[in-house]
Amino acid sequence: MRLIVVSNRLPIRLVREDRGWTSQPASGGLVTALSPVLRNRGGIWIGWPGVAGDFDEGEILGPASREAGHRLHPVRLSEVELKSFYHGFTNQIIWPLFHDLFTRCNFSSDFWRTYLKINARFADAIIQHHQPDDYVWVQDYHLMQVGHLLRRRGHGRYRTGFFLHIPFPPPDVFVKLPWRSQILRGLLDYDLVGFQTIRDRRNFVHCLRHLVREAKVQGRGPVISVRYGDRMLRLGCFPIGIGFDEFSEVAKRPETAERVAALREAHGTSQLMLSVDRLDYTKGIPERLEGFRRALARYPSLHEKITLIQQVVPSRDSVPEYQRLQTDIETLIAKINGQFTRPGWIPVHYLYRSMPREELVAHYRAADIGLITPLKDGMNLVAKEFCACDVDRSGALILSEFAGAAIQLRTGALLVNPYDYEGVAEAIRRAFLMPPEERRMRMHKLRTSVRKTDIAWWADSFMEAAFARTLHDFPHDERDLTEDFPRQHQHAAAGRRDPSGRRAGAGA
Ligand code: ADQ
């Protein structure tokens, strides 16, 4: 069986040089996740190559395909289409709405028309390359209508799956979408729809109950079924993972140890705390900085003993809203550094750039504390990468309870509400004071979970759910299906007790 992977972006970055276009492998969550899967199974990746200009397909994508180990097929978009489809419907409607930030939405019906037109173009590309027995795996919110368009044209000839990398919102948020029924019904035209967490799937099922009453949901467990018209489809939870072994292997290299030693020496403080995010308002960067500011204001004993390295990866930075966010972040960092810097100690060290994998791993490994506090996140791979790189189990992870990863990682991480600045400040102090044995015990749990549910496990469980004859035997495993809301963060707050009865971290 061949696999056709379809995503908004091809897993490459085209760069224009004097001699013409050249390509480089792209970075980011989805690419990290899917390239190895496709290389191992064989097939074709269909997507937009990342440039609106003209280029010679064979000249660029031929070598890039050979390097990727599978074929790449481009779907072309003009500048005008890009504006309305990508910067419009996906970035100004679906992205904020699905992250519960509907006040940021711009519900333009022009955007919706372009969304349908571009989804149809992706469906055409699939039809052009499809061979009998292929499985079509569509990725993410840019392409929710592709399954519907294929079904309309192919009369059920195509076997299709869809995975949503971002959260699915609860009904009171989702109903604000003017095209809510079309989106829901479009998703029901796939044979399998995958979500990151049980919470997202539950939200989807609740939306079905409100808006598509004839859809009947049946079953329990990681994969359930829906009777819709004269057919059955499946809904599953597949928390995405990382290439655990690769991160761990790079972290163990002697060159990495040298980089780590250099980083530690350069910072000179007793503990390094690391945050890594794409530039995006959902990642909660200003909120986190405020939490850190309060930690420094409340606990002077942290001064000169802790440094926050805030790494921001440029993203969507031609959009004015993202430029404003960047300015806000820089202003806040200047405020904190202005208020607390002492000779030999700068509290926040700020990096605004993408970096090679080896350097990122060295940062993960050098950090004593990972501070990852999105306001809402489908999963958050950075949290998992931090754990995979902590090969000597000496780090502590502070994680937002609103990251999909919190459901899996709640027993090892200190969970926080990113809007509760005092709670974040207290968790920073608690992580700072955490004894080595407790760090080891917690990190052991975190690493075990991240290793078991790595990227290969994610792809295999999706495929298993797509092809299993019955759902009865589908294993209950690392996905937590009992909890849809982590319980643990409360004991981070000052003076509150954790379930063991101990008082949370005393006196910095
Ligand atoms: P993203 O919102 O992009 O992904 P995330 O899951 O954190 O967020 O992935 C970011 C990726 O960028 C990581 O793999 C990381 O290694 C990489 N990266 C971080 N800093 C970097 C740097 N300085 N240089 C280069 N690369 C860097 C979306 C959803 C998430 C979901 C993923 C996968 O929003 O919730 O986890 O898809 O499903």
XYZ file of C-alpha atoms and ligand atoms in Angstrom:
546
model
C 0.000 0.000 0.000
C 1.319 3.440 -0.969
C 0.745 6.481 1.167
C -0.301 9.883 -0.177
C 0.425 12.502 2.478
C -1.271 15.824 1.867
C -0.463 18.953 3.836
C -0.533 22.680 3.320
C 3.272 22.841 3.031
C 5.687 20.477 1.343
C 8.493 19.440 3.691
C 10.998 21.730 1.960
C 11.938 25.387 1.883
C 12.735 26.958 -1.487
C 15.347 29.691 -1.504
C 16.020 31.969 -4.468
C 19.726 32.343 -5.194
C 21.639 33.983 -8.038
C 21.618 30.743 -10.037
C 17.842 30.191 -9.473
C 15.883 28.258 -6.852
C 17.398 25.751 -4.441
C 15.619 23.700 -1.791
C 16.345 22.839 1.839
C 14.484 20.473 4.147
C 11.934 22.504 6.209
C 11.704 22.561 10.015
C 8.583 22.475 12.241
C 6.345 20.009 14.054
C 4.565 18.424 11.105
C 7.682 17.899 9.008
C 9.592 16.431 11.922
C 6.669 14.075 12.375
C 5.898 12.854 8.857
C 9.090 12.749 6.783
C 10.396 9.518 8.363
C 6.988 7.832 8.042
C 6.769 8.510 4.326
C 10.397 7.584 3.720
C 9.809 4.196 5.348
C 6.510 3.403 3.641
C 7.079 5.033 0.246
C 4.631 7.264 -1.568
C 4.125 10.887 -2.398
C 3.776 14.131 -0.448
C 1.441 16.743 -1.955
C 1.604 20.345 -0.750
C 2.349 23.970 -1.459
C 6.115 24.463 -1.959
C 6.205 27.696 0.050
C 6.683 30.223 -2.761
C 4.103 31.906 -4.913
C 6.544 32.658 -7.760
C 7.304 30.634 -10.868
C 9.851 27.847 -10.771
C 10.789 24.835 -12.809
C 9.154 21.907 -11.050
C 11.454 19.148 -12.322
C 14.605 21.144 -11.726
C 13.812 21.917 -8.083
C 11.562 19.143 -6.873
C 13.455 16.327 -8.623
C 16.608 16.683 -6.481
C 14.514 17.563 -3.402
C 12.456 14.374 -3.869
C 15.609 12.275 -4.174
C 16.978 13.841 -1.011
C 13.693 13.390 0.883
C 13.467 9.724 -0.156
C 9.944 10.101 -1.569
C 8.210 12.042 -4.330
C 7.096 15.645 -3.795
C 4.256 17.149 -5.810
C 3.585 20.905 -5.645
C 0.177 22.567 -5.498
C 0.634 26.109 -6.760
C -0.972 29.163 -5.155
C -0.918 32.728 -6.448
C -0.112 35.680 -4.146
C -3.800 36.660 -4.091
C -4.945 33.130 -3.240
C -2.299 32.837 -0.565
C -3.520 36.011 1.072
C -7.114 34.861 1.251
C -6.531 31.136 1.910
C -3.492 31.005 4.195
C -3.332 34.488 5.728
C -7.131 34.725 5.586
C -9.211 31.633 6.288
C -6.616 29.520 8.082
C -4.715 32.223 10.029
C -7.510 34.700 10.719
C -10.372 32.272 11.306
C -9.511 28.655 12.070
C -6.256 29.196 13.980
C -7.653 31.705 16.531
C -11.089 30.049 16.761
C -9.729 26.556 17.391
C -7.437 28.014 20.082
C -10.528 29.551 21.783
C -9.523 33.118 20.806
C -12.570 33.974 18.715
C -12.277 37.728 19.324
C -9.256 37.614 16.993
C -11.313 36.119 14.134
C -12.171 37.898 10.900
C -15.130 35.933 9.482
C -14.884 37.082 5.859
C -16.955 35.088 3.364
C -14.332 35.781 0.637
C -11.872 33.787 2.745
C -14.333 30.868 2.863
C -14.808 30.867 -0.919
C -11.045 30.783 -1.474
C -10.712 28.016 1.131
C -13.126 25.833 -0.865
C -11.379 26.659 -4.138
C -7.916 25.755 -2.807
C -9.178 22.592 -1.083
C -10.613 21.569 -4.491
C -7.182 22.147 -6.076
C -5.574 19.834 -3.522
C -8.307 17.237 -4.217
C -7.502 17.487 -7.967
C -3.813 16.849 -7.266
C -4.718 13.741 -5.256
C -6.980 12.442 -8.014
C -4.208 13.021 -10.570
C -1.692 10.886 -8.626
C -3.955 8.332 -6.997
C -3.445 4.626 -7.749
C -5.774 1.831 -6.660
C -4.936 0.714 -3.114
C -3.364 4.070 -2.079
C -4.232 5.511 1.314
C -4.688 9.292 1.427
C -3.650 10.895 4.723
C -4.600 14.581 4.922
C -2.983 16.802 7.539
C -4.479 19.607 9.510
C -6.920 22.463 9.478
C -5.901 23.946 6.129
C -7.499 21.009 4.299
C -10.644 20.014 6.201
C -12.831 19.940 3.061
C -10.581 17.747 0.913
C -12.219 14.483 2.091
C -15.643 15.846 1.180
C -14.500 16.930 -2.281
C -12.884 13.540 -2.947
C -16.000 11.675 -1.835
C -18.205 13.821 -4.065
C -16.044 13.052 -7.085
C -14.952 9.510 -6.359
C -18.134 7.981 -4.954
C -16.243 6.465 -2.017
C -13.372 5.163 -4.180
C -10.720 6.898 -2.058
C -9.625 5.662 1.372
C -8.987 8.771 3.413
C -7.794 9.768 6.867
C -7.433 13.203 8.447
C -5.383 14.317 11.440
C -6.003 17.596 13.257
C -2.757 18.905 14.786
C -4.394 21.797 16.633
C -7.115 21.612 19.312
C -10.795 21.174 18.452
C -12.816 23.813 20.330
C -15.851 23.241 22.569
C -19.348 23.810 21.057
C -19.903 27.286 22.537
C -16.787 28.467 20.652
C -17.219 26.376 17.492
C -20.812 27.518 16.858
C -19.528 31.039 16.180
C -18.090 29.821 12.871
C -20.492 30.847 10.075
C -19.608 27.673 8.103
C -19.808 25.363 11.111
C -22.104 22.733 9.552
C -20.123 22.519 6.317
C -16.879 22.063 8.256
C -18.324 19.342 10.495
C -20.024 17.487 7.658
C -16.879 17.822 5.544
C -14.858 16.103 8.269
C -17.426 13.297 8.449
C -16.604 12.489 4.810
C -13.188 11.116 5.834
C -12.996 7.446 6.848
C -10.925 8.243 9.948
C -10.579 11.535 11.800
C -7.741 11.739 14.342
C -7.361 14.194 17.229
C -4.447 14.886 19.561
C -6.339 14.263 22.803
C -9.536 12.826 24.205
C -10.573 16.396 25.060
C -10.487 17.443 21.396
C -12.440 14.390 20.294
C -15.021 14.971 23.008
C -15.460 18.567 21.848
C -15.960 17.315 18.286
C -18.569 14.760 19.401
C -20.400 17.450 21.412
C -20.450 19.677 18.318
C -21.900 16.792 16.285
C -24.694 16.392 18.845
C -25.605 20.062 18.429
C -25.175 20.472 14.712
C -25.347 17.102 12.920
C -27.969 15.215 14.885
C -28.274 12.347 12.427
C -24.642 11.333 13.088
C -24.733 8.554 15.704
C -21.586 8.045 17.792
C -20.923 4.515 19.070
C -18.324 2.820 21.260
C -15.659 3.748 23.802
C -11.872 3.742 23.904
C -9.149 5.306 21.775
C -11.060 4.746 18.526
C -14.840 5.001 18.261
C -17.223 4.916 15.314
C -19.901 7.156 13.860
C -22.847 6.070 11.726
C -23.454 8.872 9.225
C -25.945 8.270 6.428
C -25.267 4.867 4.936
C -21.660 4.624 6.069
C -19.502 4.257 9.149
C -16.396 6.316 9.946
C -13.982 6.317 12.863
C -12.818 8.949 15.333
C -9.597 8.399 17.265
C -7.084 10.038 19.623
C -3.450 9.839 18.565
C -1.211 12.135 20.639
C 1.657 13.033 18.323
C 5.188 12.168 19.428
C 8.775 12.987 18.484
C 11.739 10.963 17.206
C 12.773 10.230 20.806
C 15.829 8.128 19.965
C 17.224 10.707 17.541
C 16.942 13.568 20.063
C 18.388 11.401 22.810
C 21.277 10.276 20.597
C 22.212 13.860 19.647
C 21.970 14.883 23.321
C 24.488 12.168 24.288
C 27.148 13.166 21.730
C 30.455 14.519 23.076
C 30.124 17.610 20.818
C 26.803 18.357 22.523
C 28.437 18.077 25.950
C 31.027 20.634 24.793
C 28.308 23.015 23.591
C 26.438 22.561 26.884
C 29.562 23.360 28.901
C 30.123 26.503 26.805
C 26.515 27.629 27.278
C 26.687 27.075 31.029
C 29.915 28.960 31.321
C 28.582 31.846 29.255
C 25.577 32.238 31.562
C 27.357 31.558 34.800
C 24.213 31.391 36.968
C 23.279 28.388 39.044
C 20.204 27.381 36.993
C 19.167 27.939 33.384
C 15.479 27.985 32.498
C 14.531 27.545 28.822
C 11.460 28.508 26.804
C 11.239 27.720 23.071
C 8.294 28.846 20.958
C 7.255 29.762 17.465
C 6.289 33.455 17.393
C 2.568 33.102 18.050
C 0.035 34.596 20.451
C -1.199 31.092 21.423
C 2.212 30.263 22.911
C 1.654 32.625 25.877
C 5.068 34.329 25.699
C 4.093 37.724 27.236
C 2.080 35.944 29.957
C 5.074 33.741 30.813
C 7.414 36.731 30.979
C 5.002 38.355 33.425
C 5.066 35.150 35.504
C 8.866 35.267 35.546
C 8.838 38.981 36.442
C 6.600 38.217 39.410
C 8.848 35.352 40.495
C 11.796 37.754 40.588
C 9.771 40.430 42.367
C 8.448 37.983 44.980
C 11.530 35.872 45.598
C 14.712 37.997 45.735
C 16.644 34.843 46.588
C 16.245 33.852 42.909
C 18.243 36.909 41.819
C 21.550 36.061 40.193
C 20.669 32.358 40.562
C 18.353 31.816 37.597
C 18.419 32.951 33.952
C 15.564 32.553 31.482
C 16.657 31.817 27.899
C 13.670 32.772 25.746
C 14.036 31.434 22.230
C 11.537 32.606 19.656
C 11.415 31.057 16.196
C 10.309 33.643 13.585
C 6.898 32.780 12.131
C 4.281 34.695 10.110
C 6.398 37.767 10.806
C 5.115 39.696 7.788
C 1.689 39.873 9.509
C 1.203 43.118 11.523
C -0.394 41.260 14.460
C 2.717 39.076 14.799
C 5.001 42.105 14.461
C 3.102 43.721 17.353
C 3.520 40.546 19.395
C 7.250 40.589 18.733
C 7.433 44.220 19.883
C 5.419 43.409 23.040
C 7.765 40.537 23.881
C 10.844 42.683 23.369
C 9.382 45.507 25.482
C 8.588 43.135 28.339
C 12.063 41.606 28.237
C 13.611 45.082 28.323
C 11.385 45.921 31.319
C 12.454 42.815 33.259
C 16.116 43.239 32.412
C 15.945 46.971 33.182
C 14.426 46.281 36.589
C 16.538 43.333 37.771
C 19.881 43.188 35.901
C 22.972 43.255 38.158
C 26.661 43.258 37.188
C 27.314 39.775 35.799
C 23.638 38.727 35.622
C 20.981 39.450 32.994
C 17.693 37.711 33.926
C 16.330 37.164 30.381
C 18.497 36.109 27.478
C 16.533 36.518 24.244
C 17.129 34.706 20.919
C 14.962 35.494 17.903
C 15.988 33.022 15.234
C 15.693 29.496 13.950
C 18.632 27.267 14.847
C 20.149 23.979 13.713
C 18.947 20.858 15.496
C 22.334 20.317 17.263
C 22.262 23.780 18.798
C 18.628 23.400 19.877
C 19.453 20.068 21.537
C 22.402 21.643 23.358
C 20.044 24.306 24.726
C 17.549 21.657 25.857
C 20.299 19.711 27.539
C 21.880 22.736 29.198
C 18.562 23.795 30.745
C 17.756 22.878 34.357
C 14.128 23.894 33.915
C 11.889 23.763 30.826
C 9.213 26.484 31.003
C 6.550 25.742 28.393
C 3.318 27.586 28.944
C 1.081 27.953 25.851
C -2.382 29.428 26.348
C -3.649 26.504 24.256
C -1.735 24.015 22.109
C -2.685 20.893 20.146
C 0.208 18.947 21.668
C 3.510 20.915 21.982
C 6.517 18.996 20.750
C 9.002 21.262 22.504
C 7.940 19.831 25.885
C 8.601 16.301 24.602
C 11.916 17.262 22.982
C 13.102 18.815 26.266
C 12.425 15.497 28.056
C 14.096 13.398 25.329
C 17.260 15.523 25.607
C 17.448 15.362 29.409
C 19.518 12.199 29.258
C 20.851 12.535 32.815
C 17.359 13.190 34.245
C 18.347 16.366 36.052
C 15.739 18.756 34.638
C 12.298 19.873 35.797
C 9.448 20.591 33.392
C 6.879 23.331 33.996
C 4.028 22.828 31.529
C 0.772 24.606 30.771
C -2.293 22.541 31.597
C -3.722 23.786 28.269
C -1.097 22.043 26.123
C -2.318 18.715 24.723
C 0.918 17.224 26.107
C -0.250 17.957 29.676
C -2.695 15.059 29.585
C 0.113 12.554 28.985
C 2.802 14.313 31.025
C 0.855 15.419 34.067
C 2.413 13.008 36.558
C 5.966 14.152 35.856
C 5.537 17.853 35.066
C 4.567 20.787 37.267
C 1.353 21.929 35.623
C 0.394 25.603 35.585
C -2.432 27.793 34.399
C -0.557 30.278 32.141
C -3.047 33.046 32.977
C -2.287 32.653 36.702
C 0.922 34.701 36.948
C 1.333 34.074 40.663
C 0.922 30.333 40.069
C 3.600 30.447 37.346
C 5.897 32.406 39.668
C 5.405 29.820 42.412
C 6.012 26.909 40.008
C 9.303 28.552 38.927
C 10.402 28.731 42.545
C 9.282 25.166 43.160
C 11.173 23.854 40.135
C 14.239 25.875 41.170
C 14.179 24.259 44.611
C 13.245 20.759 43.475
C 15.694 18.240 44.955
C 17.700 16.078 42.509
C 15.920 12.838 43.559
C 12.496 14.328 42.845
C 13.717 15.640 39.470
C 15.099 12.217 38.601
C 11.872 10.455 39.567
C 9.669 12.895 37.642
C 11.930 12.993 34.577
C 12.032 9.206 34.495
C 8.207 9.155 34.209
C 8.252 11.866 31.551
C 10.883 10.161 29.433
C 9.178 6.791 29.680
C 5.925 8.235 28.397
C 7.570 10.291 25.614
C 9.640 7.282 24.493
C 6.651 4.894 24.380
C 4.513 7.262 22.359
C 7.154 8.397 19.889
C 6.532 9.446 16.316
C 6.568 5.903 14.944
C 3.951 4.872 17.533
C 1.780 7.816 16.451
C 1.894 6.911 12.758
C 1.435 3.195 13.461
C -1.571 3.734 15.705
C -3.214 5.981 13.123
C -2.659 3.360 10.413
C -3.836 0.575 12.705
C -7.042 2.481 13.394
C -7.493 3.087 9.663
C -7.157 -0.577 8.761
C -8.357 -2.523 11.840
C -11.313 -4.738 10.898
C -12.960 -4.280 14.283
C -12.319 -1.745 17.022
C -12.786 -4.203 19.906
C -9.121 -5.180 20.117
C -7.677 -1.703 19.767
C -5.288 -1.391 22.744
C -5.801 0.916 25.720
C -2.340 2.337 26.264
C -0.430 5.497 26.970
C -3.251 7.744 25.735
C -5.134 8.761 28.824
C -8.811 8.294 28.147
C -10.094 8.781 31.669
C -8.850 12.322 32.242
C -9.847 15.149 30.016
C -8.484 17.807 32.327
C -5.240 17.550 34.257
C -5.666 17.847 38.016
C -2.210 18.412 39.285
C -1.235 22.051 38.991
C -3.080 23.331 42.035
C -0.399 22.341 44.514
C 2.089 24.662 42.868
C 0.415 27.676 44.450
C 1.867 29.108 47.633
C 0.890 27.409 50.865
C -1.388 24.889 49.179
C -0.855 21.220 49.856
C -0.131 18.568 47.306
C -1.975 15.225 47.497
C 0.801 13.701 49.636
C 0.108 16.361 52.276
C 3.523 18.026 51.875
C 3.675 21.769 51.681
C 4.867 22.979 48.275
C 8.531 24.180 48.073
C 9.495 26.205 51.140
C 11.671 29.325 51.282
C 13.905 30.175 48.319
P 3.751 24.132 16.345
O 2.722 25.147 16.751
O 4.771 24.575 15.354
O 3.063 22.781 15.823
P 5.349 22.587 18.392
O 4.596 21.331 18.578
O 5.929 23.113 19.658
O 4.501 23.749 17.765
O 6.539 22.315 17.348
C 7.559 23.268 17.127
C 8.736 22.593 16.401
O 9.676 23.607 15.984
C 9.493 21.626 17.287
O 9.666 20.386 16.640
C 10.850 22.288 17.513
O 11.963 21.413 17.533
C 10.990 23.218 16.325
N 11.809 24.361 16.810
C 11.651 24.985 17.977
N 12.596 25.939 18.152
C 13.360 25.913 17.085
C 14.485 26.691 16.670
N 14.961 27.697 17.415
N 14.995 26.376 15.500
C 14.497 25.382 14.736
N 13.441 24.650 15.069
C 12.861 24.902 16.217
C 1.709 22.352 15.557
C 0.713 22.462 16.720
C 1.281 21.764 17.952
C 1.585 20.302 17.608
C 2.421 20.210 16.340
C 2.554 18.763 15.865
O 0.440 23.846 17.019
O 0.370 21.826 19.042
O 2.310 19.725 18.685
O 1.834 20.938 15.263
O 1.306 18.146 15.789
